[in-house]
Amino acid sequence: MRKEEMTTQRTADQEWRPNLFIAGFAKCGTTELCDYLSQHPDIFLPYEKEPHTFYDLAKYPAYFSGDNTGNRRNRIFSLNDYYELFSKGKKHRYRIDGTVSYTFDPKFSVILKSFSENAKVILLIRNQTHRLASVYFHSFLIHKEDDFAKWINEYFIPYINTFLYYDKIAAYYNEFGDHNLKIIETNNLGSNDVHVQLFDYLGVK
């Protein structure tokens, strides 16, 4: 059997596919939430939280990558590598893909829904001013721009559409609806009430 045929056969199996996308937004607490949920015996998180497999935009936002050419990007796992990541979680009720770049463009909601039809999605939102400061410091070691106003003009403004909430939330709601979409404000992420809501939403103890 050829490698291409083997990949097609393996990835056609539905049981390995991620079915819980914690898709963003960037710098809103997705890593914390992924780590918290992965402690549950019914929830699987692979060693790579953000495989970026379906990311196909020409560039990464400079505010995210720290590179104002937009050419620097994280590793994008092939579909075969994606299988290797998640096939280990077949026996778990949920398998998490925590790729935040899936909220850089509304189209990713359609792609994720097409790939994993019965998946659930969690989106985290945060005060945008706090979030902006966070992305600045997150990539500072790469961009090394001390002038915040200059950074805004060169690294943020050209990519501002990828940072905004409304169109992405509307797209995810359109694809996944009330039942399979949960939106949480980061300020409340650590509260017991939110934890109860999360586990009710996921239907696990």
XYZ file of N, CA, C and O in Angstrom:
820
model
N 0.842 -1.194 0.000
C 0.000 0.000 0.000
C 0.882 1.251 0.000
O 1.822 1.351 0.774
N 0.561 2.201 -0.888
C 1.345 3.422 -0.962
C 1.108 4.295 0.267
O 0.069 4.209 0.928
N 2.097 5.172 0.536
C 2.022 6.035 1.714
C 0.778 6.904 1.671
O 0.101 7.099 2.686
N 0.441 7.421 0.482
C -0.731 8.293 0.360
C -2.018 7.528 0.677
O -2.918 8.042 1.349
N -2.104 6.279 0.221
C -3.282 5.467 0.484
C -3.396 5.130 1.962
O -4.489 5.121 2.530
N -2.246 4.846 2.576
C -2.239 4.539 4.007
C -2.709 5.744 4.819
O -3.505 5.609 5.755
N -2.224 6.929 4.469
C -2.627 8.145 5.173
C -4.120 8.369 5.042
O -4.807 8.674 6.025
N -4.657 8.201 3.836
C -6.092 8.387 3.597
C -6.910 7.412 4.417
O -7.921 7.779 5.030
N -6.477 6.151 4.448
C -7.195 5.121 5.188
C -7.192 5.413 6.686
O -8.225 5.302 7.352
N -6.043 5.799 7.219
C -5.929 6.065 8.658
C -6.742 7.283 9.069
O -7.450 7.272 10.070
N -6.624 8.352 8.281
C -7.277 9.602 8.677
C -8.778 9.588 8.415
O -9.499 10.440 8.917
N -9.260 8.623 7.635
C -10.700 8.521 7.396
C -11.446 8.063 8.646
O -12.639 8.345 8.816
N -10.776 7.371 9.536
C -11.358 6.896 10.785
C -11.780 8.091 11.642
O -10.997 9.000 11.891
N -13.028 8.091 12.104
C -13.547 9.214 12.891
C -13.128 9.166 14.360
O -13.110 10.195 15.028
N -12.780 7.989 14.860
C -12.585 7.827 16.306
C -11.384 8.586 16.852
O -11.336 8.904 18.032
N -10.403 8.877 16.031
C -9.195 9.557 16.512
C -9.316 11.077 16.432
O -8.558 11.791 17.079
N -10.247 11.569 15.668
C -10.267 13.004 15.357
C -10.544 13.863 16.589
O -11.368 13.496 17.439
N -9.875 15.004 16.709
C -10.185 15.905 17.824
C -11.643 16.325 17.764
O -12.171 16.582 16.672
N -12.285 16.353 18.903
C -13.706 16.717 18.946
C -13.980 17.797 19.987
O -15.129 18.032 20.356
N -12.909 18.446 20.449
C -13.042 19.622 21.313
C -11.984 20.623 20.876
O -10.791 20.430 21.126
N -12.422 21.660 20.195
C -11.508 22.695 19.722
C -11.561 23.887 20.674
O -12.607 24.526 20.810
N -10.452 24.122 21.368
C -10.326 25.346 22.175
C -9.555 26.305 21.276
O -8.338 26.404 21.315
N -10.326 26.978 20.430
C -9.775 27.620 19.236
C -9.306 29.056 19.466
O -8.885 29.708 18.515
N -9.343 29.531 20.659
C -8.869 30.910 20.874
C -9.860 31.670 21.732
O -10.771 31.085 22.300
N -9.628 32.919 21.837
C -8.718 33.741 21.039
C -7.319 33.783 21.679
O -7.186 33.501 22.853
N -6.305 34.174 20.867
C -4.929 34.188 21.367
C -4.785 35.111 22.561
O -5.353 36.195 22.597
N -3.991 34.668 23.532
C -3.692 35.411 24.769
C -4.947 35.671 25.598
O -5.104 36.716 26.211
N -5.833 34.670 25.602
C -7.041 34.766 26.430
C -7.135 33.638 27.449
O -8.166 33.476 28.099
N -6.076 32.828 27.580
C -6.078 31.778 28.588
C -6.313 30.388 28.049
O -6.643 29.474 28.819
N -6.103 30.173 26.753
C -6.368 28.848 26.190
C -5.437 27.775 26.747
O -5.862 26.645 26.978
N -4.181 28.125 26.972
C -3.230 27.138 27.507
C -3.644 26.712 28.910
O -3.634 25.512 29.237
N -4.027 27.677 29.727
C -4.482 27.365 31.087
C -5.694 26.447 31.054
O -5.769 25.463 31.811
N -6.644 26.746 30.173
C -7.855 25.934 30.101
C -7.557 24.528 29.584
O -8.079 23.543 30.113
N -6.715 24.444 28.561
C -6.341 23.122 28.035
C -5.677 22.268 29.114
O -5.997 21.084 29.277
N -4.748 22.872 29.845
C -4.047 22.137 30.896
C -5.007 21.694 31.997
O -4.892 20.587 32.533
N -5.947 22.572 32.337
C -6.919 22.241 33.381
C -7.811 21.075 32.952
O -7.959 20.086 33.680
N -8.378 21.173 31.760
C -9.285 20.124 31.292
C -8.568 18.798 31.070
O -9.156 17.731 31.267
N -7.300 18.852 30.685
C -6.563 17.617 30.385
C -6.326 16.765 31.623
O -5.943 15.590 31.503
N -6.549 17.318 32.805
C -6.410 16.535 34.035
C -7.575 15.564 34.218
O -7.496 14.642 35.040
N -8.652 15.776 33.463
C -9.821 14.899 33.567
C -9.549 13.595 32.815
O -9.024 13.624 31.699
N -9.886 12.457 33.396
C -9.571 11.164 32.759
C -10.287 10.935 31.436
O -9.865 10.079 30.646
N -11.355 11.679 31.153
C -12.089 11.505 29.906
C -11.603 12.443 28.795
O -12.140 12.413 27.688
N -10.595 13.270 29.110
C -10.172 14.307 28.162
C -8.695 14.140 27.840
O -7.858 14.057 28.733
N -8.387 14.118 26.544
C -7.019 13.906 26.061
C -6.475 15.184 25.437
O -7.116 15.806 24.594
N -5.267 15.559 25.859
C -4.544 16.676 25.252
C -3.193 16.157 24.781
O -2.399 15.676 25.586
N -2.889 16.241 23.485
C -1.602 15.733 22.994
C -0.449 16.613 23.457
O -0.664 17.712 23.975
N 0.764 16.144 23.242
C 1.938 16.891 23.703
C 2.051 18.240 23.005
O 2.627 19.180 23.541
N 1.509 18.352 21.793
C 1.502 19.631 21.084
C 0.088 20.200 21.115
O -0.808 19.689 20.450
N -0.096 21.231 21.922
C -1.429 21.832 22.074
C -1.922 22.475 20.780
O -3.109 22.477 20.487
N -1.001 23.033 19.984
C -1.395 23.807 18.810
C -0.740 23.247 17.538
O 0.287 23.753 17.090
N -1.328 22.231 16.942
C -0.721 21.647 15.737
C -0.910 22.481 14.466
O -0.217 22.249 13.481
N -1.854 23.424 14.452
C -2.039 24.350 13.324
C -2.321 23.634 11.999
O -2.115 24.217 10.927
N -2.790 22.410 12.027
C -2.895 21.602 10.816
C -3.722 22.247 9.708
O -3.386 22.117 8.525
N -4.780 22.953 10.061
C -5.672 23.505 9.037
C -5.367 24.968 8.713
O -6.087 25.586 7.938
N -4.297 25.488 9.284
C -3.942 26.878 9.025
C -3.340 27.003 7.629
O -2.295 26.433 7.336
N -4.003 27.772 6.770
C -3.536 27.887 5.392
C -3.458 29.332 4.909
O -3.378 29.578 3.694
N -3.474 30.291 5.817
C -3.303 31.682 5.410
C -1.851 31.914 5.016
O -0.941 31.238 5.506
N -1.630 32.868 4.150
C -0.286 33.098 3.610
C 0.702 33.523 4.692
O 1.884 33.195 4.630
N 0.209 34.239 5.699
C 1.098 34.761 6.736
C 0.464 34.612 8.112
O -0.740 34.434 8.245
N 1.318 34.692 9.143
C 0.852 34.806 10.512
C 0.807 36.294 10.852
O 1.651 37.063 10.370
N -0.141 36.723 11.684
C -0.130 38.116 12.126
C 1.190 38.439 12.827
O 1.662 37.665 13.651
N 1.765 39.571 12.497
C 3.067 39.939 13.067
C 3.002 40.104 14.579
O 3.963 39.829 15.285
N 1.849 40.548 15.100
C 1.736 40.700 16.553
C 1.822 39.352 17.257
O 2.201 39.257 18.426
N 1.496 38.274 16.532
C 1.514 36.934 17.107
C 2.873 36.271 16.955
O 3.394 35.653 17.874
N 3.472 36.424 15.780
C 4.743 35.752 15.491
C 5.957 36.563 15.925
O 7.037 36.014 16.135
N 5.792 37.900 16.034
C 6.920 38.765 16.360
C 7.750 39.152 15.148
O 8.765 39.825 15.277
N 7.310 38.731 13.977
C 8.039 38.994 12.735
C 7.159 39.846 11.823
O 6.119 39.378 11.358
N 7.569 41.094 11.562
C 6.689 41.981 10.806
C 6.667 41.702 9.304
O 5.948 42.362 8.566
N 7.442 40.710 8.844
C 7.298 40.270 7.454
C 6.139 39.293 7.322
O 5.642 39.048 6.230
N 5.731 38.709 8.460
C 4.651 37.727 8.448
C 5.080 36.353 7.998
O 4.257 35.450 7.866
N 6.367 36.157 7.768
C 6.851 34.875 7.235
C 7.201 33.866 8.321
O 7.264 32.666 8.058
N 7.450 34.340 9.526
C 7.795 33.420 10.607
C 6.524 32.756 11.116
O 5.544 33.416 11.426
N 6.540 31.449 11.213
C 5.353 30.751 11.675
C 5.732 29.521 12.492
O 6.857 29.020 12.396
N 4.789 29.059 13.264
C 4.989 27.835 14.023
C 4.931 26.633 13.072
O 4.456 26.739 11.934
N 5.395 25.506 13.559
C 5.300 24.284 12.763
C 3.836 23.962 12.468
O 2.975 24.055 13.350
N 3.555 23.603 11.232
C 2.221 23.156 10.848
C 2.269 21.645 10.644
O 2.955 21.146 9.755
N 1.568 20.922 11.498
C 1.569 19.460 11.426
C 0.801 18.995 10.195
O -0.303 19.471 9.916
N 1.369 18.045 9.465
C 0.664 17.443 8.336
C -0.514 16.629 8.872
O -0.603 16.329 10.064
N -1.406 16.238 7.974
C -2.559 15.442 8.394
C -2.109 14.103 8.978
O -2.699 13.602 9.938
N -1.046 13.535 8.423
C -0.522 12.277 8.950
C 0.054 12.470 10.357
O -0.160 11.652 11.255
N 0.781 13.581 10.562
C 1.304 13.895 11.896
C 0.166 14.187 12.867
O 0.254 13.872 14.061
N -0.873 14.803 12.356
C -2.074 15.095 13.160
C -2.684 13.793 13.664
O -3.066 13.678 14.833
N -2.749 12.816 12.784
C -3.236 11.493 13.173
C -2.373 10.901 14.278
O -2.883 10.366 15.268
N -1.058 10.983 14.113
C -0.148 10.433 15.116
C -0.350 11.109 16.469
O -0.248 10.472 17.523
N -0.630 12.410 16.451
C -0.868 13.143 17.695
C -2.107 12.632 18.421
O -2.081 12.398 19.627
N -3.198 12.471 17.668
C -4.491 12.249 18.301
C -4.919 10.794 18.368
O -5.829 10.461 19.138
N -4.285 9.913 17.610
C -4.699 8.511 17.634
C -4.479 7.888 19.006
O -5.150 6.927 19.371
N -3.558 8.468 19.770
C -3.304 7.966 21.132
C -4.473 8.258 22.069
O -4.548 7.704 23.161
N -5.371 9.158 21.661
C -6.497 9.534 22.513
C -7.816 8.923 22.094
O -8.881 9.382 22.517
N -7.773 7.876 21.298
C -8.998 7.267 20.779
C -9.989 6.860 21.870
O -11.194 6.958 21.686
N -9.470 6.388 22.988
C -10.346 5.857 24.033
C -10.942 6.956 24.913
O -11.795 6.683 25.762
N -10.487 8.180 24.723
C -11.003 9.292 25.524
C -12.279 9.852 24.896
O -12.436 9.850 23.675
N -13.125 10.376 25.741
C -14.371 10.960 25.239
C -14.107 12.228 24.434
O -14.769 12.489 23.439
N -13.127 13.020 24.896
C -12.763 14.250 24.182
C -11.270 14.271 23.885
O -10.454 13.845 24.704
N -10.964 14.814 22.716
C -9.581 15.025 22.300
C -9.447 16.499 21.917
O -10.130 16.971 21.002
N -8.554 17.221 22.599
C -8.453 18.674 22.457
C -7.435 19.085 21.399
O -6.288 18.638 21.412
N -7.875 19.960 20.511
C -6.963 20.729 19.660
C -7.089 22.174 20.134
O -8.151 22.781 20.019
N -5.996 22.723 20.666
C -6.026 24.071 21.232
C -5.355 25.108 20.365
O -4.692 26.019 20.880
N -5.505 25.009 19.054
C -4.842 25.914 18.117
C -5.549 27.265 18.048
O -6.646 27.367 17.493
N -4.911 28.305 18.568
C -5.566 29.616 18.610
C -5.577 30.315 17.258
O -6.375 31.236 17.040
N -4.733 29.890 16.325
C -4.743 30.539 15.011
C -6.030 30.252 14.238
O -6.291 30.888 13.219
N -6.852 29.333 14.734
C -8.134 29.059 14.081
C -9.162 30.156 14.356
O -10.305 30.045 13.908
N -8.768 31.197 15.085
C -9.636 32.368 15.224
C -9.012 33.598 14.551
O -9.414 34.728 14.822
N -8.056 33.384 13.665
C -7.509 34.499 12.894
C -8.377 34.825 11.676
O -8.251 35.896 11.097
N -9.218 33.877 11.286
C -10.073 34.093 10.117
C -11.376 33.312 10.308
O -11.344 32.169 10.784
N -12.524 33.894 9.926
C -13.806 33.201 10.122
C -13.896 31.863 9.397
O -14.656 30.981 9.816
N -13.154 31.688 8.327
C -13.294 30.475 7.513
C -12.916 29.205 8.258
O -13.359 28.110 7.898
N -12.111 29.333 9.320
C -11.674 28.123 10.020
C -12.829 27.424 10.736
O -12.764 26.217 10.982
N -13.872 28.150 11.052
C -15.047 27.515 11.656
C -15.643 26.483 10.707
O -16.045 25.391 11.123
N -15.690 26.818 9.425
C -16.224 25.897 8.408
C -15.304 24.694 8.249
O -15.763 23.546 8.147
N -14.010 24.936 8.238
C -13.033 23.862 8.062
C -13.107 22.866 9.219
O -13.122 21.643 9.008
N -13.163 23.371 10.440
C -13.211 22.485 11.611
C -14.511 21.694 11.641
O -14.512 20.502 11.974
N -15.609 22.352 11.313
C -16.900 21.660 11.290
C -16.902 20.552 10.240
O -17.409 19.451 10.475
N -16.317 20.818 9.082
C -16.265 19.817 8.014
C -15.404 18.628 8.399
O -15.711 17.484 8.050
N -14.329 18.899 9.150
C -13.400 17.825 9.517
C -13.927 16.972 10.664
O -13.754 15.757 10.676
N -14.562 17.625 11.645
C -15.034 16.909 12.837
C -16.451 17.385 13.140
O -16.670 18.290 13.950
N -17.399 16.775 12.479
C -18.771 17.283 12.410
C -19.444 17.452 13.768
O -20.195 18.397 13.991
N -19.187 16.539 14.696
C -19.872 16.577 15.992
C -19.032 17.209 17.096
O -19.323 17.051 18.278
N -17.977 17.918 16.708
C -17.081 18.532 17.690
C -17.763 19.657 18.441
O -18.738 20.260 17.981
N -17.206 19.936 19.613
C -17.592 21.107 20.400
C -16.455 22.128 20.324
O -15.293 21.764 20.128
N -16.815 23.399 20.493
C -15.839 24.483 20.431
C -15.964 25.353 21.674
O -17.077 25.634 22.142
N -14.821 25.741 22.224
C -14.773 26.726 23.309
C -13.962 27.919 22.817
O -12.836 27.752 22.331
N -14.535 29.104 22.932
C -13.839 30.346 22.603
C -13.691 31.168 23.880
O -14.650 31.317 24.638
N -12.490 31.670 24.118
C -12.227 32.526 25.266
C -12.063 33.956 24.785
O -11.385 34.214 23.785
N -12.687 34.886 25.505
C -12.540 36.307 25.188
C -11.997 37.041 26.406
O -12.101 36.561 27.543
N -11.412 38.205 26.142
C -10.733 38.959 27.184
C -10.783 40.442 26.831
O -10.890 40.803 25.658
N -10.701 41.300 27.846
C -10.577 42.728 27.597
C -9.490 42.954 26.538
O -8.352 42.531 26.706
N -9.843 43.646 25.452
C -8.925 43.752 24.323
C -7.668 44.558 24.644
O -6.601 44.305 24.076
N -7.768 45.532 25.548
C -6.585 46.302 25.936
C -5.577 45.410 26.644
O -4.376 45.436 26.355
N -6.065 44.605 27.583
C -5.187 43.676 28.305
C -4.596 42.648 27.348
O -3.422 42.282 27.449
N -5.407 42.217 26.428
C -4.949 41.219 25.457
C -3.864 41.796 24.547
O -2.881 41.119 24.229
N -4.035 43.037 24.135
C -3.049 43.682 23.278
C -1.700 43.795 23.973
O -0.651 43.518 23.381
N -1.716 44.196 25.248
C -0.473 44.277 26.017
C 0.173 42.895 26.122
O 1.397 42.763 26.030
N -0.640 41.882 26.286
C -0.130 40.526 26.438
C 0.569 40.036 25.172
O 1.647 39.428 25.234
N -0.020 40.307 23.992
C 0.626 39.845 22.767
C 1.918 40.626 22.496
O 2.877 40.081 21.934
N 1.958 41.882 22.925
C 3.184 42.673 22.770
C 4.335 42.037 23.541
O 5.421 41.808 23.003
N 4.093 41.720 24.812
C 5.160 41.131 25.624
C 5.434 39.677 25.250
O 6.558 39.198 25.391
N 4.421 38.986 24.759
C 4.581 37.581 24.369
C 5.661 37.413 23.296
O 6.454 36.463 23.342
N 5.693 38.330 22.333
C 6.644 38.202 21.227
C 7.793 39.204 21.304
O 8.541 39.372 20.330
N 7.961 39.839 22.455
C 8.975 40.900 22.571
C 10.389 40.394 22.274
O 11.198 41.081 21.645
N 10.714 39.191 22.716
C 12.066 38.661 22.496
C 12.378 38.472 21.016
O 13.543 38.403 20.624
N 11.331 38.426 20.196
C 11.533 38.294 18.756
C 11.551 39.662 18.087
O 12.473 39.996 17.344
N 10.532 40.496 18.362
C 10.476 41.784 17.676
C 11.392 42.834 18.295
O 11.908 43.708 17.604
N 11.609 42.797 19.626
C 12.538 43.688 20.337
C 12.264 45.175 20.055
O 13.182 45.993 20.034
N 10.991 45.495 19.853
C 10.605 46.882 19.569
C 10.205 47.573 20.876
O 9.167 47.270 21.451
N 11.044 48.504 21.340
C 10.777 49.212 22.593
C 9.702 50.286 22.453
O 9.096 50.692 23.442
N 9.507 50.780 21.251
C 8.531 51.836 21.007
C 7.170 51.192 20.749
O 6.902 50.670 19.662
N 6.299 51.252 21.762
C 5.007 50.568 21.656
C 4.160 51.135 20.525
O 3.499 50.377 19.794
N 4.173 52.452 20.350
C 3.390 53.073 19.276
C 3.872 52.586 17.899
O 3.064 52.322 16.996
N 5.179 52.460 17.755
C 5.733 51.953 16.497
C 5.330 50.498 16.282
O 4.998 50.081 15.160
N 5.374 49.723 17.359
C 4.950 48.315 17.280
C 3.493 48.222 16.839
O 3.148 47.389 15.993
N 2.648 49.071 17.415
C 1.233 49.093 17.033
C 1.090 49.317 15.528
O 0.350 48.608 14.837
N 1.807 50.305 15.012
C 1.683 50.661 13.595
C 2.236 49.595 12.658
O 1.675 49.344 11.588
N 3.345 48.955 13.055
C 4.009 48.015 12.161
C 3.578 46.559 12.340
O 3.557 45.794 11.369
N 3.249 46.183 13.567
C 2.974 44.782 13.864
C 1.494 44.480 14.083
O 1.072 43.332 13.908
N 0.738 45.497 14.476
C -0.652 45.241 14.853
C -1.669 45.751 13.840
O -2.514 44.973 13.359
N -1.599 47.016 13.483
C -2.604 47.618 12.615
C -2.766 46.870 11.287
O -3.892 46.620 10.847
N -1.678 46.459 10.621
C -1.870 45.738 9.347
C -2.633 44.418 9.486
O -3.140 43.891 8.492
N -2.690 43.880 10.711
C -3.333 42.580 10.934
C -4.521 42.683 11.885
O -4.970 41.676 12.436
N -5.053 43.884 12.068
C -6.065 44.098 13.104
C -7.310 43.247 12.893
O -7.951 42.818 13.857
N -7.640 42.952 11.634
C -8.838 42.141 11.385
C -8.727 40.741 11.974
O -9.737 40.119 12.307
N -7.511 40.218 12.102
C -7.340 38.884 12.692
C -7.515 38.919 14.208
O -7.676 37.869 14.832
N -7.465 40.106 14.791
C -7.501 40.264 16.242
C -8.926 40.457 16.771
O -9.197 40.166 17.935
N -9.818 40.945 15.917
C -11.161 41.316 16.348
C -12.045 40.086 16.552
O -11.849 39.046 15.933
N -13.055 40.250 17.399
C -13.891 39.123 17.816
C -15.089 38.835 16.915
O -15.377 37.685 16.592
N -15.828 39.875 16.538
C -17.211 39.683 16.096
C -17.374 38.697 14.950
O -18.179 37.759 15.030
N -16.641 38.899 13.849
C -16.867 38.064 12.670
C -16.509 36.600 12.915
O -17.163 35.693 12.383
N -15.501 36.368 13.760
C -15.121 34.973 14.052
C -16.159 34.298 14.959
O -16.556 33.150 14.736
N -16.613 35.030 15.978
C -17.637 34.463 16.860
C -18.914 34.175 16.072
O -19.535 33.116 16.233
N -19.308 35.110 15.208
C -20.511 34.908 14.391
C -20.363 33.686 13.498
O -21.306 32.895 13.339
N -19.174 33.490 12.923
C -18.946 32.344 12.042
C -19.004 31.033 12.818
O -19.616 30.054 12.354
N -18.382 30.988 13.998
C -18.420 29.768 14.808
C -19.845 29.473 15.279
O -20.277 28.312 15.300
N -20.577 30.526 15.623
C -21.972 30.317 16.038
C -22.793 29.770 14.872
O -23.616 28.869 15.049
N -22.554 30.294 13.691
C -23.288 29.849 12.516
C -23.034 28.373 12.221
O -23.944 27.641 11.803
N -21.800 27.910 12.458
C -21.456 26.516 12.179
C -21.844 25.565 13.307
O -22.313 24.460 13.064
N -21.620 25.981 14.546
C -21.758 25.052 15.675
C -23.002 25.306 16.530
O -23.406 24.412 17.276
N -23.584 26.500 16.448
C -24.823 26.783 17.155
C -24.682 26.806 18.670
O -23.588 26.701 19.227
N -25.811 26.938 19.346
C -25.827 27.031 20.816
C -25.297 25.768 21.476
O -24.599 25.831 22.488
N -25.637 24.634 20.909
C -25.357 23.363 21.582
C -23.872 23.027 21.604
O -23.379 22.449 22.580
N -23.141 23.382 20.551
C -21.746 22.963 20.434
C -20.751 24.117 20.457
O -19.603 23.955 20.018
N -21.184 25.260 20.971
C -20.281 26.405 21.115
C -20.436 27.006 22.501
O -21.560 27.264 22.957
N -19.303 27.214 23.175
C -19.284 27.845 24.500
C -18.311 29.012 24.470
O -17.160 28.854 24.031
N -18.758 30.180 24.929
C -17.912 31.369 24.981
C -17.730 31.760 26.441
O -18.704 31.884 27.192
N -16.471 31.942 26.841
C -16.150 32.239 28.239
C -15.262 33.466 28.302
O -14.321 33.605 27.517
N -15.554 34.343 29.234
C -14.702 35.503 29.456
C -13.562 35.114 30.388
O -13.778 34.514 31.442
N -12.346 35.445 30.005
C -11.149 35.032 30.740
C -11.179 35.478 32.201
O -10.695 34.758 33.075
N -11.749 36.638 32.476
C -11.778 37.144 33.856
C -12.432 36.161 34.814
O -12.154 36.161 36.015
N -13.324 35.310 34.282
C -14.063 34.362 35.130
C -13.553 32.930 35.002
O -14.167 32.007 35.517
N -12.436 32.751 34.326
C -11.984 31.415 33.971
C -11.720 30.525 35.185
O -11.940 29.321 35.146
N -11.256 31.126 36.271
C -10.912 30.329 37.438
C -12.044 30.115 38.424
O -11.866 29.441 39.439
N -13.215 30.649 38.134
C -14.309 30.553 39.098
C -14.954 29.175 39.079
O -15.017 28.509 38.050
N -15.463 28.785 40.229
C -16.130 27.488 40.347
C -17.362 27.418 39.457
O -17.661 26.373 38.868
N -18.097 28.546 39.351
C -19.294 28.574 38.513
C -18.952 28.250 37.068
O -19.675 27.510 36.390
N -17.844 28.814 36.574
C -17.433 28.552 35.198
C -17.013 27.102 35.028
O -17.325 26.459 34.020
N -16.322 26.548 36.028
C -15.929 25.137 35.957
C -17.163 24.237 35.865
O -17.191 23.286 35.076
N -18.180 24.540 36.660
C -19.422 23.757 36.623
C -20.073 23.871 35.246
O -20.524 22.877 34.666
N -20.099 25.095 34.695
C -20.672 25.303 33.363
C -19.916 24.504 32.304
O -20.529 23.918 31.401
N -18.599 24.489 32.416
C -17.772 23.767 31.446
C -18.081 22.270 31.452
O -18.266 21.666 30.399
N -18.129 21.703 32.641
C -18.350 20.261 32.712
C -19.798 19.899 32.352
O -20.036 18.827 31.805
N -20.735 20.799 32.633
C -22.097 20.582 32.157
C -22.137 20.616 30.634
O -22.807 19.787 29.996
N -21.443 21.582 30.065
C -21.389 21.722 28.608
C -20.772 20.486 27.961
O -21.274 20.001 26.930
N -19.740 19.935 28.580
C -19.077 18.758 28.039
C -19.784 17.449 28.415
O -19.497 16.398 27.841
N -20.651 17.528 29.396
C -21.387 16.338 29.809
C -20.533 15.319 30.518
O -20.762 14.116 30.437
N -19.513 15.800 31.278
C -18.681 14.897 32.067
C -18.745 15.314 33.525
O -19.074 16.464 33.843
N -18.418 14.397 34.414
C -18.508 14.682 35.844
C -17.428 15.671 36.253
O -16.294 15.585 35.770
